[in-house]
C-alpha cells in the first residue's frame, strides 16, 4: 500500500484522543491509594460501564483487524465467533458462573481455583494465564504497529514502542479503573470510526445483494483471485453461515465441518474464553454488587451480537471489490523489509540473462513469497529495458506477490474510503481498539502476577504499600514483555489464527477444570492439577504432530512429525482445542475418582453449584432477571443464524 498523509484535522483528532485517555489516567491517580484500588477497582463501578468495558476489552485490535481478515478469508461463517462462539457462553457466565466468582470474594480467577481446589491448580493457571495475556497483548501491539507502518509509513519498531508507552502511562496512573473508563471511551470511538467505512464500502460494491453475487462468483473460481486452489467450494461459501459447513470441510474456505464448529468453537473455545478468561471476568468482578456483576456480560452481549456488521462485513467487501477489476483494488500483500526490496532489485537485474523458469525461481527465492510467474517475467523484462525507480519497482514487485496480508484488509479500506477528517476518526478508532486490547491484558496480567504469584509464593505478608508498588512495577514489565511477543505475532498473516491457537493451549483445558470444579463436588485438587497439566500437554503434542495446508513445519505446527494436515489454521485450532478439553476432562474425572477429597461440603459451599444456595431474583421484575434476559438474547441469536443460514 502507498503511504498517505494525514491532514491537520486528522492529527488533531488523534492528539485529542491520546490526551483524553492520558487525562483519565492522571485524573484517577489520586484515588489509587491501595493495591485493591489499583488492581481490582474496589468494586464500585456501575453496570453500564463494566458492560461496555467487558465488550471493549475483547474488542481490541484483534477484533477489528482479525475479524475483518477472517471475513475476507472465510466469509460470513466468521460470524460464528459471535452467534455461536460468544453469546451462549456470555449468558452462561452471567446466569451460572458469576455468582461463584463474585460471591466467593476471590480477587482473580486463579484465586477462585485455589479456593475450590488447592495452590497447585492456582499456580499452574496463573503461569499459563500470564503467558497468554502477554501473547494476546503482543498481538494487539503488532496489529497497531503494522497499521501505522502500512497506512502512514511510520517505522514499525518506533510505532510499537511509542504506542506501548502511551498505554503504560495511563494504566500506571489510574490502574484497572483507568483501563475500564478508557475502554468505554474506546468503545464509542470504534463504533463512530468504522460505521462510515462499512457504509461507504457497501455503497461502492453496489449494496448487500450485489456484494453477495460477487462473492458467489469468487467461490466458483477462488484460484483466479489467489484465494486457494479448491474448486469444490459451495457457491455460497462466502455468503452462507451454515450450508457450506454442513456440506463438509472441503466445501468452505474455513475448512471445518459442523462438529468442529459447534464443539471446538461453540463449546470448548467459546466457554473456555468467556467463562474462565480473567481479562473479561475481571470487568464483571469490578461491578458494584452481585446484580451488576451478573448483568455485565448480558449488557455486553447486545453490541456483541451486532458487531459482525462492523467488523466482518468489511472483509467481505474487500473480496467483492477484488472480484471487479474496474475497482482497482486488491488485499495488500505481506509487507517486505527494505532489505528485501534491495536484494530483489539486484536479483531481478541479474535474472534477465537466465532462462524464464530459473529467473522466476531466483526472484521468488529472494522475496520469500508466492509469486505470479507472468508478472515476474514482465518485471524482469521491463527492468532490463529501462531500470525502474525504486518506488515503481516496489509497486511492481508487490503486485507480483500472490499472497495476501489479511490483517491489512481494514487498513486498506480505511485508506480507500476515508477523506481527511474521517481518516483521523477511523485511525483513532483503530488506535482505540489497540489500546483497549493491550490495556485489558496488561491490567489482568499485573493483578494475577501481584496477587496469585508474587504475594502467594514470593513475598508473603508484606505491606499493602509494597504490593501497590509491585502492581505498578509489573505493569512496566508486562508492557516490555508484550513488545517481545509482538515480534512473534508478526509471523502470522491473520491475527485470529494465532489468538485461537493461544486460547486452545490455555482456555480449552481450563474450561474442563472449571466445568468439573463448579458442577461436581467430587473433583479433587490432584485430579484438577494433573488434568490441567495433561490437557495443556495434549495441546502441545497435537500442535507438534499436525499442521495446516501450505504451512512449513515449525512454529505453526508439525515440528515433531506431520501426522495430519488440516485445510486451514483455523480448523487446526478448533481440533486442538477439542482434544485438549477432552484430555483434561477425562484425566480430571478419572484421577478425581482415584484420589481422596481434601475439602468438605461445608468448605465447598459457595464454590460448587449443588452445594450453594440459589440466588433469588423474585424481588426484581421478571424482565430484568438474568435468566429471562439470557433466554431473550439466545432467541435473538437463533434468529440471526436462521437469517444468514
PDB file of N, CA, C and O in Angstrom, residues 25-97:
ATOM      1  N   UNK A  25      -6.286   8.783  33.006  1.00  0.00           N
ATOM      2  CA  UNK A  25      -5.310   8.141  33.894  1.00  0.00           C
ATOM      3  C   UNK A  25      -4.826   9.073  34.985  1.00  0.00           C
ATOM      4  O   UNK A  25      -4.815   8.719  36.177  1.00  0.00           O
ATOM      5  N   UNK A  26      -4.466  10.310  34.607  1.00  0.00           N
ATOM      6  CA  UNK A  26      -3.963  11.259  35.598  1.00  0.00           C
ATOM      7  C   UNK A  26      -5.078  11.691  36.568  1.00  0.00           C
ATOM      8  O   UNK A  26      -4.828  11.903  37.752  1.00  0.00           O
ATOM      9  N   UNK A  27      -6.322  11.821  36.062  1.00  0.00           N
ATOM     10  CA  UNK A  27      -7.433  12.231  36.924  1.00  0.00           C
ATOM     11  C   UNK A  27      -7.735  11.192  37.997  1.00  0.00           C
ATOM     12  O   UNK A  27      -8.152  11.524  39.108  1.00  0.00           O
ATOM     13  N   UNK A  28      -7.533   9.924  37.660  1.00  0.00           N
ATOM     14  CA  UNK A  28      -7.843   8.846  38.606  1.00  0.00           C
ATOM     15  C   UNK A  28      -6.680   8.521  39.536  1.00  0.00           C
ATOM     16  O   UNK A  28      -6.828   7.732  40.466  1.00  0.00           O
ATOM     17  N   UNK A  29      -5.540   9.115  39.272  1.00  0.00           N
ATOM     18  CA  UNK A  29      -4.345   8.786  40.045  1.00  0.00           C
ATOM     19  C   UNK A  29      -4.542   8.988  41.545  1.00  0.00           C
ATOM     20  O   UNK A  29      -4.108   8.180  42.364  1.00  0.00           O
ATOM     21  N   UNK A  30      -5.227  10.073  41.903  1.00  0.00           N
ATOM     22  CA  UNK A  30      -5.361  10.396  43.334  1.00  0.00           C
ATOM     23  C   UNK A  30      -6.232   9.394  44.094  1.00  0.00           C
ATOM     24  O   UNK A  30      -6.239   9.358  45.311  1.00  0.00           O
ATOM     25  N   UNK A  31      -7.010   8.593  43.350  1.00  0.00           N
ATOM     26  CA  UNK A  31      -7.850   7.578  44.012  1.00  0.00           C
ATOM     27  C   UNK A  31      -7.117   6.253  44.215  1.00  0.00           C
ATOM     28  O   UNK A  31      -7.643   5.343  44.836  1.00  0.00           O
ATOM     29  N   UNK A  32      -5.911   6.135  43.679  1.00  0.00           N
ATOM     30  CA  UNK A  32      -5.158   4.876  43.771  1.00  0.00           C
ATOM     31  C   UNK A  32      -4.347   4.845  45.061  1.00  0.00           C
ATOM     32  O   UNK A  32      -3.146   5.111  45.075  1.00  0.00           O
ATOM     33  N   UNK A  33      -5.011   4.534  46.177  1.00  0.00           N
ATOM     34  CA  UNK A  33      -4.347   4.594  47.479  1.00  0.00           C
ATOM     35  C   UNK A  33      -3.950   3.228  48.018  1.00  0.00           C
ATOM     36  O   UNK A  33      -3.254   3.119  49.010  1.00  0.00           O
ATOM     37  N   UNK A  34      -4.446   2.167  47.397  1.00  0.00           N
ATOM     38  CA  UNK A  34      -4.112   0.818  47.871  1.00  0.00           C
ATOM     39  C   UNK A  34      -3.988  -0.116  46.668  1.00  0.00           C
ATOM     40  O   UNK A  34      -4.383   0.231  45.548  1.00  0.00           O
ATOM     41  N   UNK A  35      -3.445  -1.293  46.925  1.00  0.00           N
ATOM     42  CA  UNK A  35      -3.323  -2.274  45.829  1.00  0.00           C
ATOM     43  C   UNK A  35      -4.711  -2.681  45.334  1.00  0.00           C
ATOM     44  O   UNK A  35      -4.899  -2.949  44.137  1.00  0.00           O
ATOM     45  N   UNK A  36      -5.686  -2.700  46.233  1.00  0.00           N
ATOM     46  CA  UNK A  36      -7.056  -3.048  45.843  1.00  0.00           C
ATOM     47  C   UNK A  36      -7.616  -1.997  44.875  1.00  0.00           C
ATOM     48  O   UNK A  36      -8.263  -2.332  43.884  1.00  0.00           O
ATOM     49  N   UNK A  37      -7.371  -0.708  45.148  1.00  0.00           N
ATOM     50  CA  UNK A  37      -7.823   0.354  44.248  1.00  0.00           C
ATOM     51  C   UNK A  37      -7.157   0.207  42.879  1.00  0.00           C
ATOM     52  O   UNK A  37      -7.804   0.359  41.844  1.00  0.00           O
ATOM     53  N   UNK A  38      -5.874  -0.080  42.886  1.00  0.00           N
ATOM     54  CA  UNK A  38      -5.100  -0.114  41.637  1.00  0.00           C
ATOM     55  C   UNK A  38      -5.402  -1.356  40.809  1.00  0.00           C
ATOM     56  O   UNK A  38      -5.531  -1.291  39.588  1.00  0.00           O
ATOM     57  N   UNK A  39      -5.563  -2.516  41.481  1.00  0.00           N
ATOM     58  CA  UNK A  39      -5.651  -3.781  40.744  1.00  0.00           C
ATOM     59  C   UNK A  39      -7.079  -4.280  40.533  1.00  0.00           C
ATOM     60  O   UNK A  39      -7.350  -4.965  39.548  1.00  0.00           O
ATOM     61  N   UNK A  40      -8.001  -3.978  41.443  1.00  0.00           N
ATOM     62  CA  UNK A  40      -9.359  -4.522  41.280  1.00  0.00           C
ATOM     63  C   UNK A  40     -10.441  -3.461  41.466  1.00  0.00           C
ATOM     64  O   UNK A  40     -11.608  -3.786  41.658  1.00  0.00           O
ATOM     65  N   UNK A  41     -10.089  -2.175  41.465  1.00  0.00           N
ATOM     66  CA  UNK A  41     -11.001  -1.013  41.469  1.00  0.00           C
ATOM     67  C   UNK A  41     -11.808  -0.819  42.746  1.00  0.00           C
ATOM     68  O   UNK A  41     -12.571   0.125  42.836  1.00  0.00           O
ATOM     69  N   UNK A  42     -11.728  -1.697  43.708  1.00  0.00           N
ATOM     70  CA  UNK A  42     -12.534  -1.551  44.910  1.00  0.00           C
ATOM     71  C   UNK A  42     -13.996  -1.926  44.718  1.00  0.00           C
ATOM     72  O   UNK A  42     -14.821  -1.732  45.591  1.00  0.00           O
ATOM     73  N   UNK A  43     -14.350  -2.473  43.533  1.00  0.00           N
ATOM     74  CA  UNK A  43     -15.711  -2.935  43.222  1.00  0.00           C
ATOM     75  C   UNK A  43     -16.750  -1.836  43.448  1.00  0.00           C
ATOM     76  O   UNK A  43     -17.629  -1.959  44.308  1.00  0.00           O
ATOM     77  N   UNK A  44     -16.640  -0.760  42.670  1.00  0.00           N
ATOM     78  CA  UNK A  44     -17.556   0.379  42.846  1.00  0.00           C
ATOM     79  C   UNK A  44     -18.172   0.831  41.524  1.00  0.00           C
ATOM     80  O   UNK A  44     -18.879   1.835  41.494  1.00  0.00           O
ATOM     81  N   UNK A  45     -17.949   0.121  40.428  1.00  0.00           N
ATOM     82  CA  UNK A  45     -18.310   0.648  39.101  1.00  0.00           C
ATOM     83  C   UNK A  45     -19.701   0.165  38.683  1.00  0.00           C
ATOM     84  O   UNK A  45     -20.045  -1.004  38.878  1.00  0.00           O
ATOM     85  N   UNK A  46     -20.538   1.060  38.084  1.00  0.00           N
ATOM     86  CA  UNK A  46     -21.908   0.676  37.693  1.00  0.00           C
ATOM     87  C   UNK A  46     -21.933  -0.287  36.498  1.00  0.00           C
ATOM     88  O   UNK A  46     -20.956  -0.415  35.754  1.00  0.00           O
ATOM     89  N   UNK A  47     -23.120  -0.895  36.308  1.00  0.00           N
ATOM     90  CA  UNK A  47     -23.252  -1.974  35.317  1.00  0.00           C
ATOM     91  C   UNK A  47     -22.956  -1.525  33.895  1.00  0.00           C
ATOM     92  O   UNK A  47     -22.262  -2.225  33.163  1.00  0.00           O
ATOM     93  N   UNK A  48     -23.513  -0.372  33.471  1.00  0.00           N
ATOM     94  CA  UNK A  48     -23.341   0.006  32.067  1.00  0.00           C
ATOM     95  C   UNK A  48     -21.871   0.240  31.741  1.00  0.00           C
ATOM     96  O   UNK A  48     -21.425  -0.050  30.621  1.00  0.00           O
ATOM     97  N   UNK A  49     -21.101   0.712  32.724  1.00  0.00           N
ATOM     98  CA  UNK A  49     -19.668   0.939  32.495  1.00  0.00           C
ATOM     99  C   UNK A  49     -18.929  -0.403  32.407  1.00  0.00           C
ATOM    100  O   UNK A  49     -18.148  -0.635  31.478  1.00  0.00           O
ATOM    101  N   UNK A  50     -19.184  -1.303  33.367  1.00  0.00           N
ATOM    102  CA  UNK A  50     -18.493  -2.603  33.313  1.00  0.00           C
ATOM    103  C   UNK A  50     -18.938  -3.403  32.087  1.00  0.00           C
ATOM    104  O   UNK A  50     -18.150  -4.141  31.501  1.00  0.00           O
ATOM    105  N   UNK A  51     -20.217  -3.226  31.680  1.00  0.00           N
ATOM    106  CA  UNK A  51     -20.704  -3.943  30.499  1.00  0.00           C
ATOM    107  C   UNK A  51     -19.984  -3.516  29.233  1.00  0.00           C
ATOM    108  O   UNK A  51     -19.541  -4.350  28.440  1.00  0.00           O
ATOM    109  N   UNK A  52     -19.857  -2.195  29.025  1.00  0.00           N
ATOM    110  CA  UNK A  52     -19.163  -1.710  27.833  1.00  0.00           C
ATOM    111  C   UNK A  52     -17.666  -2.006  27.919  1.00  0.00           C
ATOM    112  O   UNK A  52     -17.020  -2.296  26.905  1.00  0.00           O
ATOM    113  N   UNK A  53     -17.104  -1.933  29.136  1.00  0.00           N
ATOM    114  CA  UNK A  53     -15.685  -2.286  29.292  1.00  0.00           C
ATOM    115  C   UNK A  53     -15.475  -3.769  29.018  1.00  0.00           C
ATOM    116  O   UNK A  53     -14.455  -4.172  28.430  1.00  0.00           O
ATOM    117  N   UNK A  54     -16.422  -4.589  29.434  1.00  0.00           N
ATOM    118  CA  UNK A  54     -16.364  -6.045  29.226  1.00  0.00           C
ATOM    119  C   UNK A  54     -16.225  -6.342  27.732  1.00  0.00           C
ATOM    120  O   UNK A  54     -15.380  -7.133  27.316  1.00  0.00           O
ATOM    121  N   UNK A  55     -17.053  -5.682  26.916  1.00  0.00           N
ATOM    122  CA  UNK A  55     -17.015  -5.949  25.479  1.00  0.00           C
ATOM    123  C   UNK A  55     -15.833  -5.246  24.824  1.00  0.00           C
ATOM    124  O   UNK A  55     -15.228  -5.734  23.872  1.00  0.00           O
ATOM    125  N   UNK A  56     -15.465  -4.081  25.359  1.00  0.00           N
ATOM    126  CA  UNK A  56     -14.381  -3.316  24.760  1.00  0.00           C
ATOM    127  C   UNK A  56     -13.030  -3.977  25.006  1.00  0.00           C
ATOM    128  O   UNK A  56     -12.130  -3.914  24.171  1.00  0.00           O
ATOM    129  N   UNK A  57     -12.869  -4.611  26.177  1.00  0.00           N
ATOM    130  CA  UNK A  57     -11.613  -5.309  26.458  1.00  0.00           C
ATOM    131  C   UNK A  57     -11.400  -6.436  25.463  1.00  0.00           C
ATOM    132  O   UNK A  57     -10.274  -6.765  25.090  1.00  0.00           O
ATOM    133  N   UNK A  58     -12.512  -7.021  25.006  1.00  0.00           N
ATOM    134  CA  UNK A  58     -12.426  -8.064  23.988  1.00  0.00           C
ATOM    135  C   UNK A  58     -12.329  -7.468  22.586  1.00  0.00           C
ATOM    136  O   UNK A  58     -11.817  -8.089  21.661  1.00  0.00           O
ATOM    137  N   UNK A  59     -12.796  -6.225  22.451  1.00  0.00           N
ATOM    138  CA  UNK A  59     -12.862  -5.570  21.144  1.00  0.00           C
ATOM    139  C   UNK A  59     -11.550  -4.854  20.859  1.00  0.00           C
ATOM    140  O   UNK A  59     -11.518  -3.679  20.560  1.00  0.00           O
ATOM    141  N   UNK A  60     -10.461  -5.564  20.979  1.00  0.00           N
ATOM    142  CA  UNK A  60      -9.168  -4.953  20.721  1.00  0.00           C
ATOM    143  C   UNK A  60      -8.862  -4.924  19.236  1.00  0.00           C
ATOM    144  O   UNK A  60      -9.725  -5.158  18.387  1.00  0.00           O
ATOM    145  N   UNK A  61      -7.620  -4.632  18.934  1.00  0.00           N
ATOM    146  CA  UNK A  61      -7.183  -4.633  17.542  1.00  0.00           C
ATOM    147  C   UNK A  61      -7.449  -5.992  16.914  1.00  0.00           C
ATOM    148  O   UNK A  61      -7.725  -6.113  15.725  1.00  0.00           O
ATOM    149  N   UNK A  62      -7.367  -7.029  17.766  1.00  0.00           N
ATOM    150  CA  UNK A  62      -7.645  -8.382  17.301  1.00  0.00           C
ATOM    151  C   UNK A  62      -9.031  -8.459  16.670  1.00  0.00           C
ATOM    152  O   UNK A  62      -9.230  -9.078  15.630  1.00  0.00           O
ATOM    153  N   UNK A  63     -10.000  -7.829  17.333  1.00  0.00           N
ATOM    154  CA  UNK A  63     -11.373  -7.910  16.858  1.00  0.00           C
ATOM    155  C   UNK A  63     -11.536  -7.193  15.522  1.00  0.00           C
ATOM    156  O   UNK A  63     -12.114  -7.744  14.576  1.00  0.00           O
ATOM    157  N   UNK A  64     -11.028  -5.969  15.435  1.00  0.00           N
ATOM    158  CA  UNK A  64     -11.220  -5.194  14.212  1.00  0.00           C
ATOM    159  C   UNK A  64     -10.345  -5.710  13.069  1.00  0.00           C
ATOM    160  O   UNK A  64     -10.820  -5.934  11.959  1.00  0.00           O
ATOM    161  N   UNK A  65      -9.067  -5.875  13.358  1.00  0.00           N
ATOM    162  CA  UNK A  65      -8.146  -6.307  12.314  1.00  0.00           C
ATOM    163  C   UNK A  65      -8.344  -7.789  11.995  1.00  0.00           C
ATOM    164  O   UNK A  65      -8.445  -8.192  10.833  1.00  0.00           O
ATOM    165  N   UNK A  66      -8.418  -8.600  13.051  1.00  0.00           N
ATOM    166  CA  UNK A  66      -8.512 -10.049  12.855  1.00  0.00           C
ATOM    167  C   UNK A  66      -9.837 -10.489  12.265  1.00  0.00           C
ATOM    168  O   UNK A  66      -9.876 -11.374  11.406  1.00  0.00           O
ATOM    169  N   UNK A  67     -10.944  -9.901  12.718  1.00  0.00           N
ATOM    170  CA  UNK A  67     -12.240 -10.312  12.190  1.00  0.00           C
ATOM    171  C   UNK A  67     -12.436  -9.842  10.751  1.00  0.00           C
ATOM    172  O   UNK A  67     -13.049 -10.526   9.942  1.00  0.00           O
ATOM    173  N   UNK A  68     -11.938  -8.656  10.416  1.00  0.00           N
ATOM    174  CA  UNK A  68     -12.002  -8.215   9.022  1.00  0.00           C
ATOM    175  C   UNK A  68     -11.161  -9.155   8.157  1.00  0.00           C
ATOM    176  O   UNK A  68     -11.552  -9.515   7.040  1.00  0.00           O
ATOM    177  N   UNK A  69     -10.004  -9.565   8.691  1.00  0.00           N
ATOM    178  CA  UNK A  69      -9.151 -10.514   7.967  1.00  0.00           C
ATOM    179  C   UNK A  69      -9.886 -11.837   7.751  1.00  0.00           C
ATOM    180  O   UNK A  69      -9.879 -12.403   6.650  1.00  0.00           O
ATOM    181  N   UNK A  70     -10.550 -12.310   8.791  1.00  0.00           N
ATOM    182  CA  UNK A  70     -11.278 -13.572   8.676  1.00  0.00           C
ATOM    183  C   UNK A  70     -12.504 -13.420   7.780  1.00  0.00           C
ATOM    184  O   UNK A  70     -12.901 -14.362   7.097  1.00  0.00           O
ATOM    185  N   UNK A  71     -13.128 -12.249   7.783  1.00  0.00           N
ATOM    186  CA  UNK A  71     -14.253 -12.010   6.880  1.00  0.00           C
ATOM    187  C   UNK A  71     -13.833 -12.168   5.435  1.00  0.00           C
ATOM    188  O   UNK A  71     -14.579 -12.703   4.608  1.00  0.00           O
ATOM    189  N   UNK A  72     -12.625 -11.695   5.114  1.00  0.00           N
ATOM    190  CA  UNK A  72     -12.113 -11.855   3.747  1.00  0.00           C
ATOM    191  C   UNK A  72     -11.710 -13.303   3.472  1.00  0.00           C
ATOM    192  O   UNK A  72     -11.960 -13.845   2.398  1.00  0.00           O
ATOM    193  N   UNK A  73     -11.104 -13.921   4.453  1.00  0.00           N
ATOM    194  CA  UNK A  73     -10.555 -15.269   4.256  1.00  0.00           C
ATOM    195  C   UNK A  73     -11.630 -16.349   4.306  1.00  0.00           C
ATOM    196  O   UNK A  73     -11.579 -17.319   3.546  1.00  0.00           O
ATOM    197  N   UNK A  74     -12.618 -16.165   5.203  1.00  0.00           N
ATOM    198  CA  UNK A  74     -13.612 -17.221   5.430  1.00  0.00           C
ATOM    199  C   UNK A  74     -15.053 -16.801   5.157  1.00  0.00           C
ATOM    200  O   UNK A  74     -15.950 -17.643   5.184  1.00  0.00           O
ATOM    201  N   UNK A  75     -15.326 -15.505   4.964  1.00  0.00           N
ATOM    202  CA  UNK A  75     -16.678 -15.062   4.663  1.00  0.00           C
ATOM    203  C   UNK A  75     -17.562 -14.927   5.891  1.00  0.00           C
ATOM    204  O   UNK A  75     -17.085 -14.780   7.019  1.00  0.00           O
ATOM    205  N   UNK A  76     -18.877 -14.996   5.678  1.00  0.00           N
ATOM    206  CA  UNK A  76     -19.849 -14.756   6.755  1.00  0.00           C
ATOM    207  C   UNK A  76     -19.790 -15.850   7.828  1.00  0.00           C
ATOM    208  O   UNK A  76     -20.294 -15.663   8.944  1.00  0.00           O
ATOM    209  N   UNK A  77     -19.155 -16.978   7.536  1.00  0.00           N
ATOM    210  CA  UNK A  77     -19.005 -18.021   8.558  1.00  0.00           C
ATOM    211  C   UNK A  77     -18.224 -17.512   9.762  1.00  0.00           C
ATOM    212  O   UNK A  77     -18.312 -18.076  10.859  1.00  0.00           O
ATOM    213  N   UNK A  78     -17.479 -16.431   9.572  1.00  0.00           N
ATOM    214  CA  UNK A  78     -16.760 -15.832  10.705  1.00  0.00           C
ATOM    215  C   UNK A  78     -17.726 -15.365  11.791  1.00  0.00           C
ATOM    216  O   UNK A  78     -17.346 -15.237  12.955  1.00  0.00           O
ATOM    217  N   UNK A  79     -18.977 -15.105  11.416  1.00  0.00           N
ATOM    218  CA  UNK A  79     -19.958 -14.653  12.415  1.00  0.00           C
ATOM    219  C   UNK A  79     -20.192 -15.704  13.500  1.00  0.00           C
ATOM    220  O   UNK A  79     -20.746 -15.389  14.557  1.00  0.00           O
ATOM    221  N   UNK A  80     -19.774 -16.938  13.257  1.00  0.00           N
ATOM    222  CA  UNK A  80     -19.921 -17.959  14.303  1.00  0.00           C
ATOM    223  C   UNK A  80     -19.120 -17.610  15.556  1.00  0.00           C
ATOM    224  O   UNK A  80     -19.428 -18.094  16.641  1.00  0.00           O
ATOM    225  N   UNK A  81     -18.083 -16.774  15.398  1.00  0.00           N
ATOM    226  CA  UNK A  81     -17.337 -16.337  16.573  1.00  0.00           C
ATOM    227  C   UNK A  81     -18.210 -15.481  17.488  1.00  0.00           C
ATOM    228  O   UNK A  81     -17.862 -15.265  18.644  1.00  0.00           O
ATOM    229  N   UNK A  82     -19.340 -15.007  16.980  1.00  0.00           N
ATOM    230  CA  UNK A  82     -20.249 -14.172  17.768  1.00  0.00           C
ATOM    231  C   UNK A  82     -21.507 -14.953  18.157  1.00  0.00           C
ATOM    232  O   UNK A  82     -21.831 -15.075  19.323  1.00  0.00           O
ATOM    233  N   UNK A  83     -22.217 -15.461  17.163  1.00  0.00           N
ATOM    234  CA  UNK A  83     -23.548 -16.028  17.416  1.00  0.00           C
ATOM    235  C   UNK A  83     -23.480 -17.451  17.957  1.00  0.00           C
ATOM    236  O   UNK A  83     -24.447 -17.929  18.545  1.00  0.00           O
ATOM    237  N   UNK A  84     -22.372 -18.147  17.728  1.00  0.00           N
ATOM    238  CA  UNK A  84     -22.170 -19.477  18.317  1.00  0.00           C
ATOM    239  C   UNK A  84     -21.068 -19.422  19.369  1.00  0.00           C
ATOM    240  O   UNK A  84     -21.187 -20.022  20.439  1.00  0.00           O
ATOM    241  N   UNK A  85     -20.029 -18.664  19.068  1.00  0.00           N
ATOM    242  CA  UNK A  85     -18.830 -18.680  19.910  1.00  0.00           C
ATOM    243  C   UNK A  85     -18.755 -17.595  20.957  1.00  0.00           C
ATOM    244  O   UNK A  85     -17.693 -17.418  21.567  1.00  0.00           O
ATOM    245  N   UNK A  86     -19.838 -16.850  21.194  1.00  0.00           N
ATOM    246  CA  UNK A  86     -19.756 -15.813  22.231  1.00  0.00           C
ATOM    247  C   UNK A  86     -21.054 -15.691  23.043  1.00  0.00           C
ATOM    248  O   UNK A  86     -21.026 -15.840  24.273  1.00  0.00           O
ATOM    249  N   UNK A  87     -22.175 -15.420  22.376  1.00  0.00           N
ATOM    250  CA  UNK A  87     -23.395 -15.089  23.123  1.00  0.00           C
ATOM    251  C   UNK A  87     -23.830 -16.205  24.084  1.00  0.00           C
ATOM    252  O   UNK A  87     -24.108 -15.926  25.261  1.00  0.00           O
ATOM    253  N   UNK A  88     -23.905 -17.481  23.644  1.00  0.00           N
ATOM    254  CA  UNK A  88     -24.315 -18.512  24.612  1.00  0.00           C
ATOM    255  C   UNK A  88     -23.391 -18.573  25.829  1.00  0.00           C
ATOM    256  O   UNK A  88     -23.855 -18.726  26.965  1.00  0.00           O
ATOM    257  N   UNK A  89     -22.087 -18.448  25.605  1.00  0.00           N
ATOM    258  CA  UNK A  89     -21.147 -18.513  26.727  1.00  0.00           C
ATOM    259  C   UNK A  89     -21.284 -17.308  27.642  1.00  0.00           C
ATOM    260  O   UNK A  89     -21.155 -17.424  28.872  1.00  0.00           O
ATOM    261  N   UNK A  90     -21.558 -16.131  27.069  1.00  0.00           N
ATOM    262  CA  UNK A  90     -21.731 -14.930  27.905  1.00  0.00           C
ATOM    263  C   UNK A  90     -22.983 -15.063  28.773  1.00  0.00           C
ATOM    264  O   UNK A  90     -22.992 -14.637  29.937  1.00  0.00           O
ATOM    265  N   UNK A  91     -24.028 -15.637  28.219  1.00  0.00           N
ATOM    266  CA  UNK A  91     -25.249 -15.867  29.000  1.00  0.00           C
ATOM    267  C   UNK A  91     -24.970 -16.869  30.123  1.00  0.00           C
ATOM    268  O   UNK A  91     -25.388 -16.679  31.275  1.00  0.00           O
ATOM    269  N   UNK A  92     -24.229 -17.925  29.807  1.00  0.00           N
ATOM    270  CA  UNK A  92     -23.889 -18.947  30.809  1.00  0.00           C
ATOM    271  C   UNK A  92     -23.059 -18.324  31.938  1.00  0.00           C
ATOM    272  O   UNK A  92     -23.286 -18.611  33.123  1.00  0.00           O
ATOM    273  N   UNK A  93     -22.120 -17.472  31.564  1.00  0.00           N
ATOM    274  CA  UNK A  93     -21.291 -16.791  32.568  1.00  0.00           C
ATOM    275  C   UNK A  93     -22.162 -15.959  33.511  1.00  0.00           C
ATOM    276  O   UNK A  93     -21.993 -16.005  34.733  1.00  0.00           O
ATOM    277  N   UNK A  94     -23.102 -15.208  32.923  1.00  0.00           N
ATOM    278  CA  UNK A  94     -23.940 -14.320  33.737  1.00  0.00           C
ATOM    279  C   UNK A  94     -24.864 -15.101  34.666  1.00  0.00           C
ATOM    280  O   UNK A  94     -24.984 -14.781  35.849  1.00  0.00           O
ATOM    281  N   UNK A  95     -25.489 -16.133  34.137  1.00  0.00           N
ATOM    282  CA  UNK A  95     -26.531 -16.838  34.900  1.00  0.00           C
ATOM    283  C   UNK A  95     -25.933 -17.809  35.917  1.00  0.00           C
ATOM    284  O   UNK A  95     -26.365 -17.875  37.069  1.00  0.00           O
ATOM    285  N   UNK A  96     -24.910 -18.576  35.479  1.00  0.00           N
ATOM    286  CA  UNK A  96     -24.429 -19.663  36.338  1.00  0.00           C
ATOM    287  C   UNK A  96     -23.090 -19.409  37.028  1.00  0.00           C
ATOM    288  O   UNK A  96     -22.891 -19.849  38.155  1.00  0.00           O
ATOM    289  N   UNK A  97     -22.151 -18.722  36.350  1.00  0.00           N
ATOM    290  CA  UNK A  97     -20.799 -18.686  36.901  1.00  0.00           C
ATOM    291  C   UNK A  97     -20.474 -17.431  37.706  1.00  0.00           C
ATOM    292  O   UNK A  97     -19.658 -17.481  38.630  1.00  0.00           O
TER     293      UNK A  97
END
